[in-house]
Short mmCIF file of C-alpha atoms in Angstrom, two decimals:
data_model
loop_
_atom_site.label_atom_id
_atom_site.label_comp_id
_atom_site.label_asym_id
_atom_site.label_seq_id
_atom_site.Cartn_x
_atom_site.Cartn_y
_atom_site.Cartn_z
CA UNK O 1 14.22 -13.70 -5.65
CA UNK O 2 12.72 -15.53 -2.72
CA UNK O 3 11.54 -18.79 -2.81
CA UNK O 4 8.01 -16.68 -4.22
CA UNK O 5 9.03 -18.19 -7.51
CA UNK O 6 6.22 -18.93 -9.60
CA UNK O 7 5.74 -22.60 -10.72
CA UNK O 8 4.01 -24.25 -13.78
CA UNK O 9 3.69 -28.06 -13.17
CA UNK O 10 2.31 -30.07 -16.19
CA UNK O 11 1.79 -33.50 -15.18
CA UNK O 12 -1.48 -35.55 -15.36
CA UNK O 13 -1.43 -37.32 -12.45
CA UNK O 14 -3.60 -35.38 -10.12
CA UNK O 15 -2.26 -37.19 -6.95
CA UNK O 16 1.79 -36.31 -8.23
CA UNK O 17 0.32 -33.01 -8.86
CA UNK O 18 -1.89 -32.28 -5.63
CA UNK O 19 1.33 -33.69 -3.60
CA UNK O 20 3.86 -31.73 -4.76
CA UNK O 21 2.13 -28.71 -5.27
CA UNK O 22 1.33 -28.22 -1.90
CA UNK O 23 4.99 -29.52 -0.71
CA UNK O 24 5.91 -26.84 -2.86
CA UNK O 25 3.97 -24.43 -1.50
CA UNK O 26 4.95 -25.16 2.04
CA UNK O 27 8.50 -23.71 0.54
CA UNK O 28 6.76 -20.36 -0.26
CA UNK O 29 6.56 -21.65 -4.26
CA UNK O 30 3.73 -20.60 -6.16
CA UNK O 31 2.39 -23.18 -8.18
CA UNK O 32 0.21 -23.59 -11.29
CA UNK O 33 -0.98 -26.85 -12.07
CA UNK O 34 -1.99 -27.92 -15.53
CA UNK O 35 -2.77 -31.76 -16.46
CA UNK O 36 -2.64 -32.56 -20.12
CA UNK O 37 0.07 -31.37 -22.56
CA UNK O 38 -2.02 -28.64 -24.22
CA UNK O 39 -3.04 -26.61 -21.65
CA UNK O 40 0.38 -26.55 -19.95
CA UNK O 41 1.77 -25.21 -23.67
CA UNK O 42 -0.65 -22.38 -23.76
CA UNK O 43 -0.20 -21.62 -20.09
CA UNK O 44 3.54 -22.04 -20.79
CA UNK O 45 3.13 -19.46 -24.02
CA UNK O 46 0.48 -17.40 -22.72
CA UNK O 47 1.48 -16.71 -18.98
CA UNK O 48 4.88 -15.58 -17.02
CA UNK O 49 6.59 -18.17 -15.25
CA UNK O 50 10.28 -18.60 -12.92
CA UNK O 51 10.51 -22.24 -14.02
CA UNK O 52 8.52 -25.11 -15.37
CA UNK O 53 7.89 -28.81 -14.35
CA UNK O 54 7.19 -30.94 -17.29
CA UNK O 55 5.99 -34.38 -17.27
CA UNK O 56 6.71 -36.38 -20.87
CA UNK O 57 3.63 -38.76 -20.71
CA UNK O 58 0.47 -36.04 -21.26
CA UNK O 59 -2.45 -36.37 -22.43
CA UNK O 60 -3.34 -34.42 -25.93
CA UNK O 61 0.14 -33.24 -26.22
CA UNK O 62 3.45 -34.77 -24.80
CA UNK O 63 6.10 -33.24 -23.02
CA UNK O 64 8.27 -33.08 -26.05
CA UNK O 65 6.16 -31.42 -27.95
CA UNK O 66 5.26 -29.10 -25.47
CA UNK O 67 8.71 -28.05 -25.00
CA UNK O 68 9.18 -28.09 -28.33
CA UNK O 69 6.45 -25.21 -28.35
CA UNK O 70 7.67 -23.19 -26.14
CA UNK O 71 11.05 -23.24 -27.03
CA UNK O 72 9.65 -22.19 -30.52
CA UNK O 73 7.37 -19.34 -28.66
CA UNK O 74 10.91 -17.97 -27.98
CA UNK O 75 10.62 -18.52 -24.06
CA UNK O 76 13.68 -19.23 -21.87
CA UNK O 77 12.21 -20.10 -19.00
CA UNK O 78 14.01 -23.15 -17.25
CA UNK O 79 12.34 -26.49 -18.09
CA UNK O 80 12.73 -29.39 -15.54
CA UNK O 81 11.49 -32.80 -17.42
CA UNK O 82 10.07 -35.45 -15.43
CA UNK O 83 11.09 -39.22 -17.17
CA UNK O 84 9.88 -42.52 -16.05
CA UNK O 85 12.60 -45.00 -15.37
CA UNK O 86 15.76 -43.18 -16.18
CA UNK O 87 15.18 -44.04 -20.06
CA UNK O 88 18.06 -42.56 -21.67
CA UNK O 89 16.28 -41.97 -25.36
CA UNK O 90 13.89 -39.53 -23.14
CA UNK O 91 16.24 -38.10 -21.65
CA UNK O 92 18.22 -36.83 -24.66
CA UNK O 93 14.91 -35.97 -26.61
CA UNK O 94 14.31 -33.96 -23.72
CA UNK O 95 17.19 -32.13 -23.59
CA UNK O 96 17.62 -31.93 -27.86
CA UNK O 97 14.25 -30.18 -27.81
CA UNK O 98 14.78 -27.20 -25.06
CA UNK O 99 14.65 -28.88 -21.65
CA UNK O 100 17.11 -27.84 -18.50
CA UNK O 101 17.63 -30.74 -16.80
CA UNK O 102 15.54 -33.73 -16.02
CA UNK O 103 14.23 -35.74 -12.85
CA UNK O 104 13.49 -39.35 -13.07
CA UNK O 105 9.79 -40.55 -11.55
CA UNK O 106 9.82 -41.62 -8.74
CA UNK O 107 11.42 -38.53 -7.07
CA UNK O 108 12.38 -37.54 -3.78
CA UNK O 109 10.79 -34.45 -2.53
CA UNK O 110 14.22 -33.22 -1.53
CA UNK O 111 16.07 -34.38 -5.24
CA UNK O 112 13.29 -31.93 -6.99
CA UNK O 113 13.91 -28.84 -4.56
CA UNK O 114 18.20 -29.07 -4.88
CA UNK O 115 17.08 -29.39 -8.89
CA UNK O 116 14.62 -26.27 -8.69
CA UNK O 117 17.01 -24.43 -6.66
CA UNK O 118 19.78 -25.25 -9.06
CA UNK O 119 17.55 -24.02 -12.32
CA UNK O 120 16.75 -20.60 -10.71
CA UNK O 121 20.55 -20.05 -9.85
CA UNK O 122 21.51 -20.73 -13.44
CA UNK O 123 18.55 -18.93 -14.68
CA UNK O 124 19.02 -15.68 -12.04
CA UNK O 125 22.75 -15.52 -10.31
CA UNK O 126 20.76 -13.04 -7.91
CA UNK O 127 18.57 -16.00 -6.75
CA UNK O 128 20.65 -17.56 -3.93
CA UNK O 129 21.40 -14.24 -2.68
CA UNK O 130 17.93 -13.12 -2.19
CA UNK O 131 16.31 -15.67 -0.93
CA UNK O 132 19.07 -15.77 2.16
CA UNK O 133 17.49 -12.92 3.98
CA UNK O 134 13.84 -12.01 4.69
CA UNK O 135 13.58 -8.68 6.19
CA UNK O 136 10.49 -6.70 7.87
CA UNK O 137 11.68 -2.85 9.21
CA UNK O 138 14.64 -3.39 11.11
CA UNK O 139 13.82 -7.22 11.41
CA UNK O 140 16.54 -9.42 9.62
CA UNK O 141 17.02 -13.30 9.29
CA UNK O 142 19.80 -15.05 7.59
CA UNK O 143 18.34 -18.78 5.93
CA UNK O 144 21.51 -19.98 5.75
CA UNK O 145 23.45 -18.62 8.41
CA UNK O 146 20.01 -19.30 10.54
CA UNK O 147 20.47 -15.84 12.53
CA UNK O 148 18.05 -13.06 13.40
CA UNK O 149 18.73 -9.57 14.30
CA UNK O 150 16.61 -6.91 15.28
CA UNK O 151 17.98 -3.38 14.85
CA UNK O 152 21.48 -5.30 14.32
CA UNK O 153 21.15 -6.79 17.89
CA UNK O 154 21.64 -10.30 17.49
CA UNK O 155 18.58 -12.70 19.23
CA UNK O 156 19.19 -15.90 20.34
CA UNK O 157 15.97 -18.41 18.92
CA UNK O 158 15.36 -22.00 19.82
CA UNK O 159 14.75 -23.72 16.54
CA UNK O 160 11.34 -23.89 16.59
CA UNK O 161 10.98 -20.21 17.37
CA UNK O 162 13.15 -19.59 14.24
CA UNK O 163 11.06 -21.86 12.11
CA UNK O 164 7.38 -20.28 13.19
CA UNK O 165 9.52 -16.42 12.41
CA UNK O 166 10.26 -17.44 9.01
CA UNK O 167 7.02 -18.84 8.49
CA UNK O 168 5.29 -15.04 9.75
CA UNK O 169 8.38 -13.51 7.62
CA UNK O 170 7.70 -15.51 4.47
CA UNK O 171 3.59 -14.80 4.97
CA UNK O 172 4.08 -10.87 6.06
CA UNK O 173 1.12 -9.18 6.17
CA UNK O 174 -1.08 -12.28 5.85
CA UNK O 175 -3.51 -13.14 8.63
CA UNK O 176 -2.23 -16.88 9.75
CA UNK O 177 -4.46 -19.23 11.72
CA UNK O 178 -3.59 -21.60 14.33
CA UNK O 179 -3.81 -24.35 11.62
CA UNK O 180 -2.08 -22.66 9.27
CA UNK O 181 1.08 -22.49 12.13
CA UNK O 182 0.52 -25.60 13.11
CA UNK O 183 0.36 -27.43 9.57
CA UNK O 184 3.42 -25.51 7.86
CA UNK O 185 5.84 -24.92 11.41
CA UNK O 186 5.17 -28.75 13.04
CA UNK O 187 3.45 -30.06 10.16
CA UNK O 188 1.53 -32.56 12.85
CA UNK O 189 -2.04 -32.79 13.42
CA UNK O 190 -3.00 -32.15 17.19
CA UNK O 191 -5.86 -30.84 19.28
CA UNK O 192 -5.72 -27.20 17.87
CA UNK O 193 -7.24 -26.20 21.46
CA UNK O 194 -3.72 -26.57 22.59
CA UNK O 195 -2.26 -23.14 23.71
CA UNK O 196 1.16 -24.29 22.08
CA UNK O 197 1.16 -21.67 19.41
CA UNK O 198 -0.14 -18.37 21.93
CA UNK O 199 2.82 -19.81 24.19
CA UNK O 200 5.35 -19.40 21.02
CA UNK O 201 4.10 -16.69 19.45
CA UNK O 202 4.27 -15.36 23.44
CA UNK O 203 8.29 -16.33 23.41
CA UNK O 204 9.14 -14.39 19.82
CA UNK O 205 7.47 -11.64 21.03
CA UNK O 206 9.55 -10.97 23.89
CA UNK O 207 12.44 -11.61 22.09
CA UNK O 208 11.94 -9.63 19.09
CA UNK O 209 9.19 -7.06 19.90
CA UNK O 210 9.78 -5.85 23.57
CA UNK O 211 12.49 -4.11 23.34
CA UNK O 212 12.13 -2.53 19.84
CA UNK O 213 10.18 -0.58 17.49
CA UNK O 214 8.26 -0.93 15.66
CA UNK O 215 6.18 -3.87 16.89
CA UNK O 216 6.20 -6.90 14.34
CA UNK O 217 3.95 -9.50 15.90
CA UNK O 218 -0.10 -8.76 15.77
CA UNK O 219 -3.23 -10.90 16.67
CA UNK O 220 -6.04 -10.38 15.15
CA UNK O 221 -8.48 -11.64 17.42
CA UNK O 222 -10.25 -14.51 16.11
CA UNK O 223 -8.27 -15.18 13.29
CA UNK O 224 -4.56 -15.43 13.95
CA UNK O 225 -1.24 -13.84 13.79
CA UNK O 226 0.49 -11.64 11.43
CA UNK O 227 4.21 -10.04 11.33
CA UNK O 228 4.02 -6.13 9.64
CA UNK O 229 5.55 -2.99 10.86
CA UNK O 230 3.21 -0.57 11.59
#
């Protein structure tokens, strides 16, 4: 499994929610959002999910009970339980009434992904393994080795080339504007009539297109860039 996991994330604060779903989706996550205990328990019962993010303090129905529900729906999907202020009591309820693990508010972005990461190993062994590699044709990069080789040729990236590749790799077949690039590879907000991503985009493609087939790396004019085999 890639990092295409699919998300549930119960928590009622909207600004909590809208910032880490979309950090989260910068990682390739898919995320469902849900903001008061009851919904998230019929989403949770009702709907296929890789893992789910479970605040305690919801509105209409807590976390515990919540977990409680879908532990008694007869779901084993991992349950990460967010507590405020490391209380111990809510941490044990938590964990008496179905949860994986818990995270204690206010997290680090980077805490919550090594904790995610961790649940989907321990839920699917396969997990780490998968999500090493992202492959198109004869197109191959290695996440944690952080090489790239075309038809088993090794090419040589600068680390910015290697970060806009994944980016196409992880988004194959999806149109990707110059915003889109620029938001999720440099995650900086600059004059988008810069040439900066034609001139990069310019750079993989003589590294990883000219001399091989099939070609990878596609404008469509207007719109953006894609990576697909044709």
């Amino acid at each position: 499994m890639e990092n295409s996991a699919k998300i549930l994330f119960v928590e009622d604060d909207k600004r909590i929610s809208d910032a880490t779903k979309k950090g989260l989706e910068k990682q390739s996550f898919t995320v469902e959002p849900a903001y008061d205990g009851f919904v998230g328990a019929r989403l949770a019962t009702t709907q296929s999910y890789d893992l789910i993010i479970l605040d305690i303090n919801l509105p209409l129905m807590n976390g515990f009970e919540v977990c409680k529900a879908i532990r008694q729906h007869g779901s084993t999907t991992p349950i990460l339980m967010l507590t405020a202020l490391g209380e111990i009591d809510d941490r044990v309820k938590g964990l008496d009434f179905g949860a994986d693990d818990y995270l204690i508010k206010p997290f680090d972005f980077r805490e919550l992904m090594a904790r995610i990461h961790a649940l989907l190993r321990r839920a699917n062994p396969t997990h780490d393994q998968a999500s090493e590699v992202l492959r198109e044709a004869n197109l191959e990069m290695n996440l944690v080795t952080k090489t790239v080789r075309r038809d088993n040729q090794p090419i040589d990236l600068t680390a910015r080339e290697f970060e806009l590749l994944e980016f196409l790799l992880r988004n194959k077949g999806r149109v990707l504007s110059k915003m889109d690039i620029i938001e999720h590879v440099w995650e900086l907000n600059f004059d988008t009539n810069t040439n900066v991503i034609e001139v990069f985009i310019n750079y993989l493609r003589k590294k990883i297109d000219r001399n091989f087939e099939p070609k990878l790396i596609h404008t469509k004019t207007g719109l953006g860039y894609y990576l697909k085999a044709d």
